[in-house]
Amino acid sequence: MGNDLTALADYLATNDLDGYLVDAAGEDADQRYVSGFDAPDPYQTLVTEDGVHLLVSGLEYGRAESEAAADTVTNMAAYDAQELRSEYGPREGTLRTIAAFLDTHDVSSIAVPEHCPVGTADGLREHGIDVTVETDDVVGEIRATKTGAEIDAIHETQAANQRAMAVAEGLIASAAVRDGVLYYEGEPLTSERVTTEIEITLLREGCALDETIVACGADAADPHDRGSGPLKAGESIVIDIFPRDKETGYFGDMTRTFVRGEPSDELRRRYDVTYEAFEAALDAIEPGVTGDEVHEIVCDVIEDAGYATLRSDPETDTGYIHGTGHGVGLDIHEGPRLSFGGEELEPGHVVTVEPGIYDPEVGGVRIEDLVVVTEDGYENLTDYPIDVEPEDRR
Amino acid sequence: MGNDLTALADYLATNDLDGYLVDAAGEDADQRYVSGFDAPDPYQTLVTEDGVHLLVSGLEYGRAESEAAADTVTNMAAYDAQELRSEYGPREGTLRTIAAFLDTHDVSSIAVPEHCPVGTADGLREHGIDVTVETDDVVGEIRATKTGAEIDAIHETQAANQRAMAVAEGLIASAAVRDGVLYYEGEPLTSERVTTEIEITLLREGCALDETIVACGADAADPHDRGSGPLKAGESIVIDIFPRDKETGYFGDMTRTFVRGEPSDELRRRYDVTYEAFEAALDAIEPGVTGDEVHEIVCDVIEDAGYATLRSDPETDTGYIHGTGHGVGLDIHEGPRLSFGGEELEPGHVVTVEPGIYDPEVGGVRIEDLVVVTEDGYENLTDYPIDVEPEDRR
């Protein structure tokens, strides 16, 4: 039980720090990874040379005792947290509780993650704790390299993702077309309807998701537009799904682009160039290659075809206007990055590969798989056809 | 367009600060409230005496221009963000971009929310910016008092919530009972199944939710246990649903407790005492009363009936082991608090009232409505029967 935090212990020893403190709810990926616990309200995890120590409210104490990957679990009530909050107010009362908890563990100097609330960091400083911001993202680096169990969890989420994509593709493939608009069960088939069916499928698969993108035409040309309104024939429909398994907390991520009916020659060309860039990126993935290099390869393909990239024009809002990929795990966006300055790939890295070409005049195209870097290349965790023409696979 | 940020401007003037900076994604309630914008990745909102200024990536620029409640929107590319990140790394590059943005607006001293990432706060300090943590929660206080439009949005989410509760109650009411276990469509009716049906209903209503509680028996005695496994007759089933409308971002919140078949005398008594405490709390709600006072009234009722509270025993893990309520808005938990030290209630505050009594030996009971404080009392935003015996209202 518990993740291998050796690199964190080494960081603390090297920097002569007593502990590493995470003050966050379980939705925070670092918190969940380090504590092996998940709770809706913030709690504190302290890593010292002695192990992992949790400080939780009475509300979470029982569950933390049985579920957390911790050496000790302490109920805040042990430090009279409620009395302190009554006397000093919620902020100062909580700070005094955390300070007492640190004192119990003989900790007077700590590192905190970059996203630690400054209210906690500055507040503990006022209580004489030496607080350093850990800017090397040591925990992020540990998290970037997945264990076999983590890869299995991501693979499982991606499998559920594929079943949701099949539902979406099936709706689009089986829709009737009237006056250039897609119809399903007598109603115009909208982004919202497809999104709802994707989400229902994922719920039944035990996954949750905050957002899904089902964007058509000009909407699809904005990579972050979730899409709305009736889907149209002859226009590109970008479907990007990134669910999280409710049990394990691990994400999946996949994008497909479909066109019902005949795409314009220009749209078809953009699809083919995107696919070529996608394949070129995959071909490049192996240990030792950097995320930067993979991204440059994608830029080469897209620029060679005559489209702008953020490399050829940093201010462009058409063409290739995002990075090639990112790590996926307990966060939907984590290390390593397949973009400018991206790190060297290592076995166990799980990354998306997702080039795209965008223009409101033509529409958007994006193709995305999720792969794990292996000793001699990569293994694709995605097993879903790539074809602009939708087919009913339900 | 835009929310009334006068209190924030006053705070800046009083403290002789040039601006208020929020560095967060749109899921952060302060960020969404101040910027009137929602994006999945962090962006920066600066409030100065001149107005509200957004700094966003090229990916969000077009949408921010048309959707945000901002006086100016700037694309990070205007500060050569990508070149800075390539040259100095992602952290330092982003800090330099934000520092340049602050410089453009002649801002050299800022307040930041308590939950601002310490990496940003300390990083800007290294760039000579004077960073103060805003510990009075000025934005939280502004947010606590809702406008008519916000109350309407919350009311609408709560109406969707009620339709989801009716689905859950209907499943429980119409289930068959065999050997003390609830069956539906030939299968044991589980927490997971009820949760899925709740979530599907909410999705169709345009709501999202991270979690739902459908907890039976001993699970229901842990207020944060989401519940699992088959539901049983004669045991309490606590259903707590807190969805968020995807469009408006506003939450609803409601809890009901049901028992199929005959509850034990002790369970029935706990239900009645909880209901009595619930009514006593509602009776007390009006402007000028403090959240602390409402909570004390609930503690009185529950202690008088012979059960422990965190007032009578701060370390108890049975009895009444949480606060009476909390504000609801863009956050599921926000001000004011109906608990120890809770603030004075004002018209426009939207709060939950949710007493409960818990014991693994007996089960848990909780009853929760969502109300808005009015000039002369409160208006209940919840319109859903309170009865321990489930009925099929679908």
PDB file of N, CA and C in Angstrom, chain A residues 38 40-41 59-60 63 77 82-83 86 90-91 112-119 121-122 125 133 135 196-197 199-200 203-204 210-211 222-224 226 246 310 314-315 321-322 333 337 340, chain B residues 38 40-41 59-60 63 77 82-83 86 90-91 112-119 121-122 125 133 135 196-197 199-200 203-204 210 222-224 226 246 310 314-315 321-322 333 337 340:
ATOM      1  N   ASP A  38      -9.182  10.098  -0.178  1.00  0.00           N
ATOM      2  CA  ASP A  38     -10.001  11.037  -0.939  1.00  0.00           C
ATOM      3  C   ASP A  38     -11.099  11.552  -0.028  1.00  0.00           C
ATOM      4  N   PRO A  40     -13.905  15.177   0.431  1.00  0.00           N
ATOM      5  CA  PRO A  40     -14.372  16.364  -0.291  1.00  0.00           C
ATOM      6  C   PRO A  40     -13.856  17.683   0.284  1.00  0.00           C
ATOM      7  N   ASP A  41     -13.488  17.706   1.555  1.00  0.00           N
ATOM      8  CA  ASP A  41     -12.987  18.941   2.164  1.00  0.00           C
ATOM      9  C   ASP A  41     -11.481  18.831   2.391  1.00  0.00           C
ATOM     10  N   LEU A  59     -15.201  14.052  10.940  1.00  0.00           N
ATOM     11  CA  LEU A  59     -16.101  13.548   9.906  1.00  0.00           C
ATOM     12  C   LEU A  59     -15.413  12.518   9.015  1.00  0.00           C
ATOM     13  N   GLU A  60     -14.102  12.647   8.847  1.00  0.00           N
ATOM     14  CA  GLU A  60     -13.368  11.772   7.933  1.00  0.00           C
ATOM     15  C   GLU A  60     -12.509  10.758   8.663  1.00  0.00           C
ATOM     16  N   ARG A  63     -13.068   6.823   8.181  1.00  0.00           N
ATOM     17  CA  ARG A  63     -12.776   6.369   6.822  1.00  0.00           C
ATOM     18  C   ARG A  63     -11.278   6.485   6.522  1.00  0.00           C
ATOM     19  N   ALA A  77      -9.619  16.966  16.316  1.00  0.00           N
ATOM     20  CA  ALA A  77     -10.131  17.209  17.671  1.00  0.00           C
ATOM     21  C   ALA A  77      -9.049  16.978  18.722  1.00  0.00           C
ATOM     22  N   GLN A  82     -11.798  22.586  17.299  1.00  0.00           N
ATOM     23  CA  GLN A  82     -13.064  23.321  17.360  1.00  0.00           C
ATOM     24  C   GLN A  82     -12.970  24.497  18.328  1.00  0.00           C
ATOM     25  N   GLU A  83     -12.353  24.264  19.472  1.00  0.00           N
ATOM     26  CA  GLU A  83     -12.189  25.338  20.456  1.00  0.00           C
ATOM     27  C   GLU A  83     -11.306  26.446  19.871  1.00  0.00           C
ATOM     28  N   SER A  86     -13.316  28.436  17.486  1.00  0.00           N
ATOM     29  CA  SER A  86     -14.255  29.315  18.190  1.00  0.00           C
ATOM     30  C   SER A  86     -13.516  30.528  18.744  1.00  0.00           C
ATOM     31  N   PRO A  90     -12.128  30.787  12.106  1.00  0.00           N
ATOM     32  CA  PRO A  90     -11.840  29.551  11.362  1.00  0.00           C
ATOM     33  C   PRO A  90     -10.429  29.509  10.774  1.00  0.00           C
ATOM     34  N   ARG A  91      -9.969  30.655  10.234  1.00  0.00           N
ATOM     35  CA  ARG A  91      -8.651  30.632   9.589  1.00  0.00           C
ATOM     36  C   ARG A  91      -7.543  30.409  10.622  1.00  0.00           C
ATOM     37  N   VAL A 112       6.133  22.872   0.477  1.00  0.00           N
ATOM     38  CA  VAL A 112       4.732  22.736   0.069  1.00  0.00           C
ATOM     39  C   VAL A 112       4.679  22.769  -1.455  1.00  0.00           C
ATOM     40  N   PRO A 113       3.609  22.171  -2.045  1.00  0.00           N
ATOM     41  CA  PRO A 113       3.478  22.238  -3.509  1.00  0.00           C
ATOM     42  C   PRO A 113       3.220  23.681  -3.947  1.00  0.00           C
ATOM     43  N   GLU A 114       3.518  23.983  -5.211  1.00  0.00           N
ATOM     44  CA  GLU A 114       3.278  25.326  -5.753  1.00  0.00           C
ATOM     45  C   GLU A 114       1.838  25.779  -5.574  1.00  0.00           C
ATOM     46  N   HIS A 115       0.892  24.829  -5.635  1.00  0.00           N
ATOM     47  CA  HIS A 115      -0.518  25.212  -5.551  1.00  0.00           C
ATOM     48  C   HIS A 115      -1.049  25.175  -4.119  1.00  0.00           C
ATOM     49  N   CYS A 116      -0.156  25.028  -3.138  1.00  0.00           N
ATOM     50  CA  CYS A 116      -0.588  25.160  -1.735  1.00  0.00           C
ATOM     51  C   CYS A 116      -1.219  26.547  -1.554  1.00  0.00           C
ATOM     52  N   PRO A 117      -2.344  26.645  -0.824  1.00  0.00           N
ATOM     53  CA  PRO A 117      -2.943  27.971  -0.616  1.00  0.00           C
ATOM     54  C   PRO A 117      -1.953  28.901   0.088  1.00  0.00           C
ATOM     55  N   VAL A 118      -1.780  30.104  -0.459  1.00  0.00           N
ATOM     56  CA  VAL A 118      -0.850  31.053   0.153  1.00  0.00           C
ATOM     57  C   VAL A 118      -1.319  31.417   1.557  1.00  0.00           C
ATOM     58  N   GLY A 119      -2.621  31.327   1.813  1.00  0.00           N
ATOM     59  CA  GLY A 119      -3.133  31.607   3.161  1.00  0.00           C
ATOM     60  C   GLY A 119      -2.548  30.640   4.182  1.00  0.00           C
ATOM     61  N   ALA A 121       0.359  28.858   3.684  1.00  0.00           N
ATOM     62  CA  ALA A 121       1.821  29.033   3.695  1.00  0.00           C
ATOM     63  C   ALA A 121       2.210  30.260   4.525  1.00  0.00           C
ATOM     64  N   ASP A 122       1.596  31.399   4.215  1.00  0.00           N
ATOM     65  CA  ASP A 122       1.931  32.616   4.966  1.00  0.00           C
ATOM     66  C   ASP A 122       1.506  32.489   6.429  1.00  0.00           C
ATOM     67  N   ARG A 125       3.991  30.475   8.264  1.00  0.00           N
ATOM     68  CA  ARG A 125       5.205  31.294   8.451  1.00  0.00           C
ATOM     69  C   ARG A 125       5.039  32.190   9.678  1.00  0.00           C
ATOM     70  N   VAL A 133       8.558  26.812  -1.122  1.00  0.00           N
ATOM     71  CA  VAL A 133       7.748  26.301  -2.233  1.00  0.00           C
ATOM     72  C   VAL A 133       8.580  25.310  -3.024  1.00  0.00           C
ATOM     73  N   THR A 135       9.441  23.906  -6.109  1.00  0.00           N
ATOM     74  CA  THR A 135       9.194  24.288  -7.508  1.00  0.00           C
ATOM     75  C   THR A 135       9.702  23.269  -8.514  1.00  0.00           C
ATOM     76  N   THR A 196     -25.053  14.347 -23.575  1.00  0.00           N
ATOM     77  CA  THR A 196     -25.819  13.662 -22.523  1.00  0.00           C
ATOM     78  C   THR A 196     -25.701  12.148 -22.667  1.00  0.00           C
ATOM     79  N   GLU A 197     -25.786  11.645 -23.903  1.00  0.00           N
ATOM     80  CA  GLU A 197     -25.701  10.188 -24.093  1.00  0.00           C
ATOM     81  C   GLU A 197     -24.296   9.679 -23.756  1.00  0.00           C
ATOM     82  N   GLU A 199     -22.351  11.036 -21.503  1.00  0.00           N
ATOM     83  CA  GLU A 199     -22.224  11.115 -20.044  1.00  0.00           C
ATOM     84  C   GLU A 199     -23.008  10.008 -19.345  1.00  0.00           C
ATOM     85  N   ILE A 200     -24.175   9.677 -19.882  1.00  0.00           N
ATOM     86  CA  ILE A 200     -24.964   8.592 -19.289  1.00  0.00           C
ATOM     87  C   ILE A 200     -24.204   7.273 -19.431  1.00  0.00           C
ATOM     88  N   LEU A 203     -21.460   7.289 -16.870  1.00  0.00           N
ATOM     89  CA  LEU A 203     -21.979   7.062 -15.514  1.00  0.00           C
ATOM     90  C   LEU A 203     -22.222   5.581 -15.269  1.00  0.00           C
ATOM     91  N   ARG A 204     -22.813   4.923 -16.266  1.00  0.00           N
ATOM     92  CA  ARG A 204     -23.078   3.486 -16.111  1.00  0.00           C
ATOM     93  C   ARG A 204     -21.775   2.698 -16.053  1.00  0.00           C
ATOM     94  N   ASP A 210     -16.454  16.211 -15.838  1.00  0.00           N
ATOM     95  CA  ASP A 210     -16.916  17.587 -15.698  1.00  0.00           C
ATOM     96  C   ASP A 210     -17.410  18.115 -17.029  1.00  0.00           C
ATOM     97  N   GLU A 211     -16.718  17.760 -18.069  1.00  0.00           N
ATOM     98  CA  GLU A 211     -17.013  18.331 -19.374  1.00  0.00           C
ATOM     99  C   GLU A 211     -16.775  17.322 -20.464  1.00  0.00           C
ATOM    100  N   ASP A 222     -12.634  26.032 -32.191  1.00  0.00           N
ATOM    101  CA  ASP A 222     -12.139  26.537 -30.913  1.00  0.00           C
ATOM    102  C   ASP A 222     -11.913  25.314 -30.025  1.00  0.00           C
ATOM    103  N   PRO A 223     -10.640  24.940 -29.777  1.00  0.00           N
ATOM    104  CA  PRO A 223     -10.351  23.655 -29.126  1.00  0.00           C
ATOM    105  C   PRO A 223     -11.020  23.492 -27.758  1.00  0.00           C
ATOM    106  N   HIS A 224     -11.389  24.599 -27.097  1.00  0.00           N
ATOM    107  CA  HIS A 224     -12.006  24.478 -25.781  1.00  0.00           C
ATOM    108  C   HIS A 224     -13.517  24.719 -25.791  1.00  0.00           C
ATOM    109  N   ARG A 226     -17.184  23.737 -25.875  1.00  0.00           N
ATOM    110  CA  ARG A 226     -17.854  22.452 -25.606  1.00  0.00           C
ATOM    111  C   ARG A 226     -18.871  22.110 -26.686  1.00  0.00           C
ATOM    112  N   LYS A 246     -14.551   6.864 -11.092  1.00  0.00           N
ATOM    113  CA  LYS A 246     -14.901   7.360  -9.755  1.00  0.00           C
ATOM    114  C   LYS A 246     -14.166   6.613  -8.651  1.00  0.00           C
ATOM    115  N   LEU A 310       1.838  27.507 -33.721  1.00  0.00           N
ATOM    116  CA  LEU A 310       2.309  28.481 -32.742  1.00  0.00           C
ATOM    117  C   LEU A 310       3.830  28.655 -32.843  1.00  0.00           C
ATOM    118  N   PRO A 314       3.454  32.721 -33.192  1.00  0.00           N
ATOM    119  CA  PRO A 314       2.967  32.543 -31.802  1.00  0.00           C
ATOM    120  C   PRO A 314       1.609  33.202 -31.551  1.00  0.00           C
ATOM    121  N   GLU A 315       1.183  34.127 -32.394  1.00  0.00           N
ATOM    122  CA  GLU A 315      -0.094  34.801 -32.137  1.00  0.00           C
ATOM    123  C   GLU A 315      -1.227  34.296 -33.023  1.00  0.00           C
ATOM    124  N   ILE A 321      -2.948  25.288 -32.859  1.00  0.00           N
ATOM    125  CA  ILE A 321      -2.891  26.316 -31.812  1.00  0.00           C
ATOM    126  C   ILE A 321      -2.841  25.730 -30.396  1.00  0.00           C
ATOM    127  N   HIS A 322      -2.322  24.518 -30.276  1.00  0.00           N
ATOM    128  CA  HIS A 322      -2.090  23.972 -28.928  1.00  0.00           C
ATOM    129  C   HIS A 322      -0.930  22.993 -28.976  1.00  0.00           C
ATOM    130  N   HIS A 333      -4.560  16.826 -16.902  1.00  0.00           N
ATOM    131  CA  HIS A 333      -3.355  17.451 -17.456  1.00  0.00           C
ATOM    132  C   HIS A 333      -2.230  17.325 -16.442  1.00  0.00           C
ATOM    133  N   ARG A 337       4.945  17.001 -20.635  1.00  0.00           N
ATOM    134  CA  ARG A 337       4.294  17.748 -21.707  1.00  0.00           C
ATOM    135  C   ARG A 337       4.893  17.391 -23.059  1.00  0.00           C
ATOM    136  N   PHE A 340       6.345  22.677 -26.461  1.00  0.00           N
ATOM    137  CA  PHE A 340       7.622  23.395 -26.387  1.00  0.00           C
ATOM    138  C   PHE A 340       8.235  23.228 -24.994  1.00  0.00           C
TER     139      PHE A 340
ATOM    140  N   ASP B  38     -15.508  31.203 -17.496  1.00  0.00           N
ATOM    141  CA  ASP B  38     -15.237  29.840 -17.055  1.00  0.00           C
ATOM    142  C   ASP B  38     -14.312  29.185 -18.067  1.00  0.00           C
ATOM    143  N   PRO B  40     -11.235  25.787 -18.375  1.00  0.00           N
ATOM    144  CA  PRO B  40     -10.733  24.622 -17.639  1.00  0.00           C
ATOM    145  C   PRO B  40      -9.312  24.799 -17.091  1.00  0.00           C
ATOM    146  N   ASP B  41      -8.522  25.675 -17.693  1.00  0.00           N
ATOM    147  CA  ASP B  41      -7.157  25.881 -17.213  1.00  0.00           C
ATOM    148  C   ASP B  41      -7.044  27.235 -16.510  1.00  0.00           C
ATOM    149  N   LEU B  59      -5.885  30.046 -26.546  1.00  0.00           N
ATOM    150  CA  LEU B  59      -6.934  29.043 -26.637  1.00  0.00           C
ATOM    151  C   LEU B  59      -8.275  29.577 -26.122  1.00  0.00           C
ATOM    152  N   GLU B  60      -8.235  30.475 -25.159  1.00  0.00           N
ATOM    153  CA  GLU B  60      -9.452  30.976 -24.520  1.00  0.00           C
ATOM    154  C   GLU B  60      -9.800  32.383 -24.965  1.00  0.00           C
ATOM    155  N   ARG B  63     -13.265  33.231 -26.812  1.00  0.00           N
ATOM    156  CA  ARG B  63     -14.420  33.010 -25.958  1.00  0.00           C
ATOM    157  C   ARG B  63     -14.452  34.026 -24.815  1.00  0.00           C
ATOM    158  N   ALA B  77      -0.137  35.884 -25.350  1.00  0.00           N
ATOM    159  CA  ALA B  77       0.847  36.014 -26.425  1.00  0.00           C
ATOM    160  C   ALA B  77       1.327  37.457 -26.570  1.00  0.00           C
ATOM    161  N   GLN B  82       4.882  32.461 -24.697  1.00  0.00           N
ATOM    162  CA  GLN B  82       5.459  31.191 -25.150  1.00  0.00           C
ATOM    163  C   GLN B  82       6.978  31.274 -25.189  1.00  0.00           C
ATOM    164  N   GLU B  83       7.500  32.402 -25.675  1.00  0.00           N
ATOM    165  CA  GLU B  83       8.953  32.579 -25.717  1.00  0.00           C
ATOM    166  C   GLU B  83       9.519  32.594 -24.294  1.00  0.00           C
ATOM    167  N   SER B  86       9.619  29.105 -23.027  1.00  0.00           N
ATOM    168  CA  SER B  86      10.712  28.348 -23.641  1.00  0.00           C
ATOM    169  C   SER B  86      12.043  28.733 -23.002  1.00  0.00           C
ATOM    170  N   PRO B  90       8.325  26.677 -17.701  1.00  0.00           N
ATOM    171  CA  PRO B  90       6.906  27.031 -17.623  1.00  0.00           C
ATOM    172  C   PRO B  90       6.571  27.898 -16.403  1.00  0.00           C
ATOM    173  N   ARG B  91       7.173  27.586 -15.240  1.00  0.00           N
ATOM    174  CA  ARG B  91       6.819  28.345 -14.043  1.00  0.00           C
ATOM    175  C   ARG B  91       7.298  29.793 -14.143  1.00  0.00           C
ATOM    176  N   VAL B 112      -4.363  38.884  -2.818  1.00  0.00           N
ATOM    177  CA  VAL B 112      -4.763  37.626  -3.463  1.00  0.00           C
ATOM    178  C   VAL B 112      -5.645  36.848  -2.487  1.00  0.00           C
ATOM    179  N   PRO B 113      -6.527  35.970  -3.004  1.00  0.00           N
ATOM    180  CA  PRO B 113      -7.346  35.137  -2.110  1.00  0.00           C
ATOM    181  C   PRO B 113      -6.455  34.186  -1.314  1.00  0.00           C
ATOM    182  N   GLU B 114      -6.967  33.738  -0.179  1.00  0.00           N
ATOM    183  CA  GLU B 114      -6.220  32.783   0.659  1.00  0.00           C
ATOM    184  C   GLU B 114      -5.795  31.541  -0.112  1.00  0.00           C
ATOM    185  N   HIS B 115      -6.645  31.114  -1.068  1.00  0.00           N
ATOM    186  CA  HIS B 115      -6.328  29.877  -1.789  1.00  0.00           C
ATOM    187  C   HIS B 115      -5.513  30.135  -3.053  1.00  0.00           C
ATOM    188  N   CYS B 116      -5.017  31.346  -3.244  1.00  0.00           N
ATOM    189  CA  CYS B 116      -4.079  31.606  -4.361  1.00  0.00           C
ATOM    190  C   CYS B 116      -2.885  30.669  -4.213  1.00  0.00           C
ATOM    191  N   PRO B 117      -2.406  30.074  -5.304  1.00  0.00           N
ATOM    192  CA  PRO B 117      -1.236  29.188  -5.187  1.00  0.00           C
ATOM    193  C   PRO B 117      -0.039  29.948  -4.619  1.00  0.00           C
ATOM    194  N   VAL B 118       0.600  29.377  -3.616  1.00  0.00           N
ATOM    195  CA  VAL B 118       1.758  30.040  -3.018  1.00  0.00           C
ATOM    196  C   VAL B 118       2.887  30.176  -4.042  1.00  0.00           C
ATOM    197  N   GLY B 119       2.918  29.287  -5.034  1.00  0.00           N
ATOM    198  CA  GLY B 119       3.923  29.396  -6.088  1.00  0.00           C
ATOM    199  C   GLY B 119       3.790  30.708  -6.845  1.00  0.00           C
ATOM    200  N   ALA B 121       2.155  33.476  -5.603  1.00  0.00           N
ATOM    201  CA  ALA B 121       2.357  34.577  -4.650  1.00  0.00           C
ATOM    202  C   ALA B 121       3.846  34.806  -4.393  1.00  0.00           C
ATOM    203  N   ASP B 122       4.557  33.741  -4.030  1.00  0.00           N
ATOM    204  CA  ASP B 122       5.994  33.891  -3.756  1.00  0.00           C
ATOM    205  C   ASP B 122       6.752  34.282  -5.024  1.00  0.00           C
ATOM    206  N   ARG B 125       6.308  37.892  -5.661  1.00  0.00           N
ATOM    207  CA  ARG B 125       7.123  38.623  -4.677  1.00  0.00           C
ATOM    208  C   ARG B 125       8.569  38.720  -5.163  1.00  0.00           C
ATOM    209  N   VAL B 133      -2.087  38.583   1.494  1.00  0.00           N
ATOM    210  CA  VAL B 133      -3.181  37.613   1.497  1.00  0.00           C
ATOM    211  C   VAL B 133      -4.421  38.292   2.061  1.00  0.00           C
ATOM    212  N   THR B 135      -7.371  38.094   3.936  1.00  0.00           N
ATOM    213  CA  THR B 135      -7.901  37.099   4.884  1.00  0.00           C
ATOM    214  C   THR B 135      -9.312  37.428   5.372  1.00  0.00           C
ATOM    215  N   THR B 196     -26.643   6.043  -9.726  1.00  0.00           N
ATOM    216  CA  THR B 196     -26.592   6.172 -11.183  1.00  0.00           C
ATOM    217  C   THR B 196     -27.887   6.784 -11.722  1.00  0.00           C
ATOM    218  N   GLU B 197     -29.032   6.331 -11.202  1.00  0.00           N
ATOM    219  CA  GLU B 197     -30.307   6.861 -11.700  1.00  0.00           C
ATOM    220  C   GLU B 197     -30.469   8.337 -11.323  1.00  0.00           C
ATOM    221  N   GLU B 199     -27.973  10.416 -11.010  1.00  0.00           N
ATOM    222  CA  GLU B 199     -27.036  11.165 -11.847  1.00  0.00           C
ATOM    223  C   GLU B 199     -27.535  11.290 -13.283  1.00  0.00           C
ATOM    224  N   ILE B 200     -28.142  10.221 -13.787  1.00  0.00           N
ATOM    225  CA  ILE B 200     -28.686  10.284 -15.147  1.00  0.00           C
ATOM    226  C   ILE B 200     -29.803  11.318 -15.208  1.00  0.00           C
ATOM    227  N   LEU B 203     -28.185  14.702 -15.242  1.00  0.00           N
ATOM    228  CA  LEU B 203     -27.567  15.002 -16.534  1.00  0.00           C
ATOM    229  C   LEU B 203     -28.609  15.491 -17.521  1.00  0.00           C
ATOM    230  N   ARG B 204     -29.748  14.809 -17.538  1.00  0.00           N
ATOM    231  CA  ARG B 204     -30.817  15.217 -18.468  1.00  0.00           C
ATOM    232  C   ARG B 204     -31.364  16.586 -18.088  1.00  0.00           C
ATOM    233  N   ASP B 210     -20.238  15.773  -8.776  1.00  0.00           N
ATOM    234  CA  ASP B 210     -19.063  14.957  -8.515  1.00  0.00           C
ATOM    235  C   ASP B 210     -19.446  13.742  -7.692  1.00  0.00           C
ATOM    236  N   ASP B 222     -22.031   7.554   8.775  1.00  0.00           N
ATOM    237  CA  ASP B 222     -20.845   8.355   8.464  1.00  0.00           C
ATOM    238  C   ASP B 222     -21.290   9.402   7.446  1.00  0.00           C
ATOM    239  N   PRO B 223     -21.391  10.674   7.880  1.00  0.00           N
ATOM    240  CA  PRO B 223     -22.014  11.684   7.018  1.00  0.00           C
ATOM    241  C   PRO B 223     -21.352  11.850   5.653  1.00  0.00           C
ATOM    242  N   HIS B 224     -20.093  11.441   5.509  1.00  0.00           N
ATOM    243  CA  HIS B 224     -19.419  11.609   4.219  1.00  0.00           C
ATOM    244  C   HIS B 224     -19.294  10.299   3.436  1.00  0.00           C
ATOM    245  N   ARG B 226     -20.271   7.693   0.856  1.00  0.00           N
ATOM    246  CA  ARG B 226     -21.152   7.763  -0.318  1.00  0.00           C
ATOM    247  C   ARG B 226     -22.107   6.578  -0.386  1.00  0.00           C
ATOM    248  N   LYS B 246     -24.809  23.071 -15.079  1.00  0.00           N
ATOM    249  CA  LYS B 246     -23.617  23.217 -15.922  1.00  0.00           C
ATOM    250  C   LYS B 246     -23.525  24.598 -16.551  1.00  0.00           C
ATOM    251  N   LEU B 310     -21.282  17.871  19.097  1.00  0.00           N
ATOM    252  CA  LEU B 310     -19.898  18.328  19.205  1.00  0.00           C
ATOM    253  C   LEU B 310     -19.768  19.435  20.251  1.00  0.00           C
ATOM    254  N   PRO B 314     -16.731  17.425  22.160  1.00  0.00           N
ATOM    255  CA  PRO B 314     -16.050  17.738  20.886  1.00  0.00           C
ATOM    256  C   PRO B 314     -15.418  16.527  20.206  1.00  0.00           C
ATOM    257  N   GLU B 315     -15.194  15.448  20.947  1.00  0.00           N
ATOM    258  CA  GLU B 315     -14.551  14.282  20.314  1.00  0.00           C
ATOM    259  C   GLU B 315     -15.527  13.163  19.973  1.00  0.00           C
ATOM    260  N   ILE B 321     -22.700  15.272  14.639  1.00  0.00           N
ATOM    261  CA  ILE B 321     -21.255  15.421  14.462  1.00  0.00           C
ATOM    262  C   ILE B 321     -20.869  16.337  13.308  1.00  0.00           C
ATOM    263  N   HIS B 322     -21.756  17.269  12.977  1.00  0.00           N
ATOM    264  CA  HIS B 322     -21.371  18.279  11.985  1.00  0.00           C
ATOM    265  C   HIS B 322     -22.146  19.551  12.261  1.00  0.00           C
ATOM    266  N   HIS B 333     -19.973  24.589  -0.684  1.00  0.00           N
ATOM    267  CA  HIS B 333     -19.750  25.055   0.694  1.00  0.00           C
ATOM    268  C   HIS B 333     -19.214  26.469   0.643  1.00  0.00           C
ATOM    269  N   ARG B 337     -21.745  30.419   7.535  1.00  0.00           N
ATOM    270  CA  ARG B 337     -21.792  29.114   8.177  1.00  0.00           C
ATOM    271  C   ARG B 337     -22.881  29.097   9.262  1.00  0.00           C
ATOM    272  N   PHE B 340     -20.655  26.694  14.819  1.00  0.00           N
ATOM    273  CA  PHE B 340     -19.977  27.467  15.861  1.00  0.00           C
ATOM    274  C   PHE B 340     -19.252  28.666  15.243  1.00  0.00           C
TER     275      PHE B 340
END
